[in-house]
């Protein structure tokens, strides 16, 4: 079921945005970094956005930020994408992440019942309440990040992007939420993407979205998967 989003409630008003811009332009060294006003892109959520910024969403967001800052646990009710409801789950919050492509905020956290790192889409939360201080917080952070590193795939994806039709900008935008390393040579951008297994499907969609301007260099298993996806789409395309 789809509900038309309400008028967005922005996190920053126009006056505060301008103050941040003025401070940024003032502090930047124009000699070393020739920053121009038009380089700065301040976007507001479109009324057509699938992200519904309601007063409840703002309250949940602020509560989560408070919990992260104060190292406190949360009790949340989450309606998953599969339709399952997780009621009154106790989670240890790690951080809030944002996906620019899908215009989604996610809570990276550690649910006590699951005993593993998960991501929860903020708009799927129907209730959020702050709880007690997380015991042995420093140990929790070390263990959480260790678990994240253990589920990160050991072989990153390496892409080669042609410098045509703003392919550089589109590629860096699509993969801005990932751990990446880039270098340019011979008018081509090589990007190495480090990611987790559960992010694989999303990465494949992004690669296909870029079309013939991007080429998967390695690993070979990903090359073969991309070829198979394209071949399957071609074979099933109505002729």
mmCIF file of C-alpha atoms in Angstrom:
data_model
loop_
_atom_site.group_PDB
_atom_site.id
_atom_site.type_symbol
_atom_site.label_atom_id
_atom_site.label_comp_id
_atom_site.label_asym_id
_atom_site.label_seq_id
_atom_site.Cartn_x
_atom_site.Cartn_y
_atom_site.Cartn_z
ATOM 1 C CA UNK A 1 0.000 0.000 0.000
ATOM 2 C CA UNK A 2 1.370 3.425 -0.910
ATOM 3 C CA UNK A 3 0.687 6.618 0.991
ATOM 4 C CA UNK A 4 1.439 10.031 -0.484
ATOM 5 C CA UNK A 5 4.169 11.667 1.606
ATOM 6 C CA UNK A 6 3.257 14.605 3.760
ATOM 7 C CA UNK A 7 4.986 17.953 3.329
ATOM 8 C CA UNK A 8 8.592 17.289 4.356
ATOM 9 C CA UNK A 9 9.909 18.648 7.653
ATOM 10 C CA UNK A 10 13.552 19.549 7.037
ATOM 11 C CA UNK A 11 16.233 18.923 9.622
ATOM 12 C CA UNK A 12 17.941 22.258 8.865
ATOM 13 C CA UNK A 13 16.152 25.509 8.171
ATOM 14 C CA UNK A 14 17.366 27.833 5.411
ATOM 15 C CA UNK A 15 19.053 30.240 7.864
ATOM 16 C CA UNK A 16 21.123 27.482 9.464
ATOM 17 C CA UNK A 17 22.050 26.081 6.027
ATOM 18 C CA UNK A 18 23.384 29.477 4.996
ATOM 19 C CA UNK A 19 25.410 29.791 8.198
ATOM 20 C CA UNK A 20 26.991 26.400 7.519
ATOM 21 C CA UNK A 21 27.795 27.399 3.950
ATOM 22 C CA UNK A 22 29.334 30.695 5.067
ATOM 23 C CA UNK A 23 31.444 28.923 7.677
ATOM 24 C CA UNK A 24 32.592 26.324 5.174
ATOM 25 C CA UNK A 25 33.587 28.919 2.571
ATOM 26 C CA UNK A 26 35.375 30.963 5.235
ATOM 27 C CA UNK A 27 37.457 28.075 6.605
ATOM 28 C CA UNK A 28 38.441 26.485 3.300
ATOM 29 C CA UNK A 29 41.865 27.360 1.931
ATOM 30 C CA UNK A 30 41.102 28.624 -1.569
ATOM 31 C CA UNK A 31 44.769 28.322 -2.486
ATOM 32 C CA UNK A 32 44.874 24.589 -1.837
ATOM 33 C CA UNK A 33 41.191 23.850 -2.447
ATOM 34 C CA UNK A 34 39.568 26.218 -4.965
ATOM 35 C CA UNK A 35 36.051 25.668 -3.640
ATOM 36 C CA UNK A 36 33.293 27.471 -5.478
ATOM 37 C CA UNK A 37 29.768 28.154 -4.307
ATOM 38 C CA UNK A 38 28.230 26.056 -7.083
ATOM 39 C CA UNK A 39 30.273 23.031 -5.980
ATOM 40 C CA UNK A 40 28.170 22.787 -2.817
ATOM 41 C CA UNK A 41 24.957 20.870 -3.344
ATOM 42 C CA UNK A 42 22.346 21.396 -0.645
ATOM 43 C CA UNK A 43 19.336 19.261 -1.425
ATOM 44 C CA UNK A 44 15.903 19.129 0.104
ATOM 45 C CA UNK A 45 13.656 16.112 -0.028
ATOM 46 C CA UNK A 46 11.271 16.185 -2.956
ATOM 47 C CA UNK A 47 7.536 15.953 -2.352
ATOM 48 C CA UNK A 48 7.733 12.895 -4.616
ATOM 49 C CA UNK A 49 10.260 11.206 -2.343
ATOM 50 C CA UNK A 50 9.379 7.792 -0.942
ATOM 51 C CA UNK A 51 10.851 8.932 2.381
ATOM 52 C CA UNK A 52 8.014 10.190 4.543
ATOM 53 C CA UNK A 53 9.468 12.796 6.937
ATOM 54 C CA UNK A 54 6.708 12.884 9.536
ATOM 55 C CA UNK A 55 6.882 14.338 13.056
ATOM 56 C CA UNK A 56 7.168 10.739 14.306
ATOM 57 C CA UNK A 57 10.139 10.128 12.002
ATOM 58 C CA UNK A 58 11.863 13.248 13.347
ATOM 59 C CA UNK A 59 11.234 12.151 16.925
ATOM 60 C CA UNK A 60 12.616 8.666 16.243
ATOM 61 C CA UNK A 61 15.653 10.151 14.507
ATOM 62 C CA UNK A 62 16.400 12.487 17.406
ATOM 63 C CA UNK A 63 15.906 9.706 19.962
ATOM 64 C CA UNK A 64 18.353 7.456 18.118
ATOM 65 C CA UNK A 65 20.940 10.243 17.871
ATOM 66 C CA UNK A 66 20.574 10.863 21.603
ATOM 67 C CA UNK A 67 21.038 7.156 22.338
ATOM 68 C CA UNK A 68 24.178 6.968 20.172
ATOM 69 C CA UNK A 69 25.661 10.061 21.811
ATOM 70 C CA UNK A 70 24.864 8.877 25.340
ATOM 71 C CA UNK A 71 25.776 5.215 24.698
ATOM 72 C CA UNK A 72 22.293 4.027 25.645
ATOM 73 C CA UNK A 73 20.239 1.096 24.416
ATOM 74 C CA UNK A 74 16.963 1.417 22.511
ATOM 75 C CA UNK A 75 13.686 -0.477 22.512
ATOM 76 C CA UNK A 76 12.214 -0.505 19.004
ATOM 77 C CA UNK A 77 9.337 -2.020 17.055
ATOM 78 C CA UNK A 78 10.341 -2.701 13.469
ATOM 79 C CA UNK A 79 8.119 -3.634 10.527
ATOM 80 C CA UNK A 80 10.518 -5.441 8.180
ATOM 81 C CA UNK A 81 10.320 -5.301 4.390
ATOM 82 C CA UNK A 82 9.123 -8.925 4.406
ATOM 83 C CA UNK A 83 6.127 -7.936 6.523
ATOM 84 C CA UNK A 84 7.344 -9.449 9.785
ATOM 85 C CA UNK A 85 6.925 -7.338 12.922
ATOM 86 C CA UNK A 86 9.651 -7.309 15.578
ATOM 87 C CA UNK A 87 8.006 -5.863 18.690
ATOM 88 C CA UNK A 88 9.879 -4.197 21.538
ATOM 89 C CA UNK A 89 13.295 -5.376 20.411
ATOM 90 C CA UNK A 90 16.198 -4.206 22.584
ATOM 91 C CA UNK A 91 19.050 -3.001 20.365
ATOM 92 C CA UNK A 92 22.422 -1.391 20.909
ATOM 93 C CA UNK A 93 22.665 1.471 18.367
ATOM 94 C CA UNK A 94 25.912 1.895 16.438
ATOM 95 C CA UNK A 95 25.207 4.717 13.971
ATOM 96 C CA UNK A 96 22.700 6.152 11.498
ATOM 97 C CA UNK A 97 23.553 5.710 7.820
ATOM 98 C CA UNK A 98 22.066 7.339 4.730
ATOM 99 C CA UNK A 99 21.691 5.871 1.234
ATOM 100 C CA UNK A 100 21.571 8.740 -1.298
ATOM 101 C CA UNK A 101 20.413 6.490 -4.128
ATOM 102 C CA UNK A 102 17.380 5.131 -2.297
ATOM 103 C CA UNK A 103 16.864 8.183 -0.068
ATOM 104 C CA UNK A 104 16.754 6.028 3.063
ATOM 105 C CA UNK A 105 18.072 6.405 6.605
ATOM 106 C CA UNK A 106 19.110 3.174 8.304
ATOM 107 C CA UNK A 107 20.043 2.326 11.867
ATOM 108 C CA UNK A 108 23.096 0.113 12.102
ATOM 109 C CA UNK A 109 22.670 -1.726 15.386
ATOM 110 C CA UNK A 110 23.050 -4.909 17.417
ATOM 111 C CA UNK A 111 19.739 -6.515 18.467
ATOM 112 C CA UNK A 112 20.160 -8.535 21.651
ATOM 113 C CA UNK A 113 17.918 -11.324 20.311
ATOM 114 C CA UNK A 114 19.724 -11.642 16.962
ATOM 115 C CA UNK A 115 23.232 -11.351 18.397
ATOM 116 C CA UNK A 116 24.616 -9.989 15.134
ATOM 117 C CA UNK A 117 24.899 -6.600 13.363
ATOM 118 C CA UNK A 118 21.810 -5.605 11.356
ATOM 119 C CA UNK A 119 20.448 -2.559 9.554
ATOM 120 C CA UNK A 120 16.938 -1.265 10.179
ATOM 121 C CA UNK A 121 15.245 1.217 7.844
ATOM 122 C CA UNK A 122 14.179 4.141 10.021
ATOM 123 C CA UNK A 123 10.885 4.645 8.224
ATOM 124 C CA UNK A 124 9.939 1.053 9.176
ATOM 125 C CA UNK A 125 10.110 1.851 12.886
ATOM 126 C CA UNK A 126 6.732 2.365 14.559
ATOM 127 C CA UNK A 127 8.124 2.962 18.050
ATOM 128 C CA UNK A 128 11.480 3.967 19.520
ATOM 129 C CA UNK A 129 12.287 4.574 23.177
ATOM 130 C CA UNK A 130 15.571 5.226 24.894
ATOM 131 C CA UNK A 131 16.796 2.896 27.622
ATOM 132 C CA UNK A 132 19.635 2.410 30.064
ATOM 133 C CA UNK A 133 23.329 2.910 29.430
ATOM 134 C CA UNK A 134 24.952 0.077 27.455
ATOM 135 C CA UNK A 135 27.162 -1.931 29.825
ATOM 136 C CA UNK A 136 30.844 -2.113 28.859
ATOM 137 C CA UNK A 137 30.223 0.190 25.892
ATOM 138 C CA UNK A 138 33.854 0.265 24.707
ATOM 139 C CA UNK A 139 33.923 -3.531 24.600
ATOM 140 C CA UNK A 140 30.643 -3.529 22.657
ATOM 141 C CA UNK A 141 32.071 -1.177 20.004
ATOM 142 C CA UNK A 142 35.217 -3.261 19.602
ATOM 143 C CA UNK A 143 33.208 -6.488 19.301
ATOM 144 C CA UNK A 144 30.633 -4.908 16.944
ATOM 145 C CA UNK A 145 33.289 -3.589 14.561
ATOM 146 C CA UNK A 146 35.109 -6.920 14.725
ATOM 147 C CA UNK A 147 31.904 -8.705 13.672
ATOM 148 C CA UNK A 148 31.458 -6.210 10.834
ATOM 149 C CA UNK A 149 34.994 -6.841 9.600
ATOM 150 C CA UNK A 150 34.394 -10.595 9.749
ATOM 151 C CA UNK A 151 31.342 -10.396 7.467
ATOM 152 C CA UNK A 152 33.017 -8.019 5.028
ATOM 153 C CA UNK A 153 33.918 -9.886 1.846
ATOM 154 C CA UNK A 154 37.642 -10.451 1.489
ATOM 155 C CA UNK A 155 37.650 -9.792 -2.265
ATOM 156 C CA UNK A 156 36.442 -6.263 -3.100
ATOM 157 C CA UNK A 157 34.878 -5.383 -6.431
ATOM 158 C CA UNK A 158 37.063 -3.406 -8.812
ATOM 159 C CA UNK A 159 35.414 -1.276 -11.480
ATOM 160 C CA UNK A 160 36.744 0.664 -14.445
ATOM 161 C CA UNK A 161 34.643 3.729 -15.327
ATOM 162 C CA UNK A 162 34.899 5.715 -18.542
ATOM 163 C CA UNK A 163 35.064 9.488 -18.234
ATOM 164 C CA UNK A 164 31.980 10.053 -20.387
ATOM 165 C CA UNK A 165 28.519 11.585 -19.846
ATOM 166 C CA UNK A 166 29.177 12.302 -16.154
ATOM 167 C CA UNK A 167 29.809 8.614 -15.457
ATOM 168 C CA UNK A 168 32.392 9.559 -12.794
ATOM 169 C CA UNK A 169 29.886 11.636 -10.860
ATOM 170 C CA UNK A 170 27.119 9.050 -11.163
ATOM 171 C CA UNK A 171 29.410 6.254 -10.016
ATOM 172 C CA UNK A 172 30.786 8.109 -6.984
ATOM 173 C CA UNK A 173 27.229 9.127 -6.079
ATOM 174 C CA UNK A 174 25.875 5.579 -6.283
ATOM 175 C CA UNK A 175 28.705 4.133 -4.204
ATOM 176 C CA UNK A 176 29.105 7.045 -1.777
ATOM 177 C CA UNK A 177 27.855 4.982 1.176
ATOM 178 C CA UNK A 178 30.481 2.244 0.680
ATOM 179 C CA UNK A 179 34.124 2.000 1.653
ATOM 180 C CA UNK A 180 35.868 2.798 -1.643
ATOM 181 C CA UNK A 181 39.291 3.613 -3.038
ATOM 182 C CA UNK A 182 39.685 5.433 -6.376
ATOM 183 C CA UNK A 183 42.437 6.539 -8.717
ATOM 184 C CA UNK A 184 42.389 7.969 -12.235
ATOM 185 C CA UNK A 185 44.641 6.960 -15.107
ATOM 186 C CA UNK A 186 44.370 7.338 -18.902
ATOM 187 C CA UNK A 187 41.012 9.092 -18.653
ATOM 188 C CA UNK A 188 39.522 6.157 -16.751
ATOM 189 C CA UNK A 189 38.556 5.912 -13.105
ATOM 190 C CA UNK A 190 39.363 2.701 -11.231
ATOM 191 C CA UNK A 191 37.228 2.178 -8.156
ATOM 192 C CA UNK A 192 37.683 -0.543 -5.546
ATOM 193 C CA UNK A 193 34.571 -1.217 -3.443
ATOM 194 C CA UNK A 194 34.697 -2.993 -0.092
ATOM 195 C CA UNK A 195 31.333 -4.330 0.985
ATOM 196 C CA UNK A 196 29.365 -6.866 3.007
ATOM 197 C CA UNK A 197 27.629 -9.921 1.602
ATOM 198 C CA UNK A 198 24.151 -8.535 2.294
ATOM 199 C CA UNK A 199 24.995 -5.483 0.122
ATOM 200 C CA UNK A 200 25.833 -7.557 -2.953
ATOM 201 C CA UNK A 201 22.434 -7.330 -4.661
ATOM 202 C CA UNK A 202 22.318 -3.559 -4.258
ATOM 203 C CA UNK A 203 25.823 -3.205 -5.711
ATOM 204 C CA UNK A 204 24.877 -5.313 -8.728
ATOM 205 C CA UNK A 205 21.878 -3.046 -9.384
ATOM 206 C CA UNK A 206 24.123 0.014 -9.222
ATOM 207 C CA UNK A 207 26.615 -1.504 -11.658
ATOM 208 C CA UNK A 208 23.870 -2.352 -14.145
ATOM 209 C CA UNK A 209 22.398 1.138 -13.740
ATOM 210 C CA UNK A 210 25.684 2.638 -14.991
ATOM 211 C CA UNK A 211 25.427 0.680 -18.257
ATOM 212 C CA UNK A 212 28.306 0.358 -20.692
ATOM 213 C CA UNK A 213 30.283 3.166 -19.047
ATOM 214 C CA UNK A 214 31.449 0.768 -16.334
ATOM 215 C CA UNK A 215 33.338 -2.521 -16.565
ATOM 216 C CA UNK A 216 33.818 -5.044 -13.757
ATOM 217 C CA UNK A 217 37.499 -5.948 -13.580
ATOM 218 C CA UNK A 218 37.464 -8.315 -10.599
ATOM 219 C CA UNK A 219 36.740 -10.647 -8.914
ATOM 220 C CA UNK A 220 35.884 -13.097 -11.669
ATOM 221 C CA UNK A 221 32.917 -14.461 -9.716
ATOM 222 C CA UNK A 222 31.258 -11.024 -9.832
ATOM 223 C CA UNK A 223 32.111 -10.643 -13.530
ATOM 224 C CA UNK A 224 30.326 -13.921 -14.220
ATOM 225 C CA UNK A 225 27.307 -12.959 -12.080
ATOM 226 C CA UNK A 226 26.885 -9.641 -13.929
ATOM 227 C CA UNK A 227 27.163 -11.435 -17.290
ATOM 228 C CA UNK A 228 24.555 -13.973 -16.162
ATOM 229 C CA UNK A 229 22.138 -11.234 -15.042
ATOM 230 C CA UNK A 230 22.469 -9.431 -18.396
ATOM 231 C CA UNK A 231 22.145 -12.671 -20.375
ATOM 232 C CA UNK A 232 19.056 -13.705 -18.400
ATOM 233 C CA UNK A 233 17.442 -10.292 -18.917
ATOM 234 C CA UNK A 234 18.134 -10.473 -22.651
ATOM 235 C CA UNK A 235 16.742 -13.991 -22.989
ATOM 236 C CA UNK A 236 13.549 -13.034 -21.120
ATOM 237 C CA UNK A 237 13.046 -9.764 -22.962
ATOM 238 C CA UNK A 238 9.898 -9.902 -25.148
ATOM 239 C CA UNK A 239 10.896 -10.211 -28.794
#
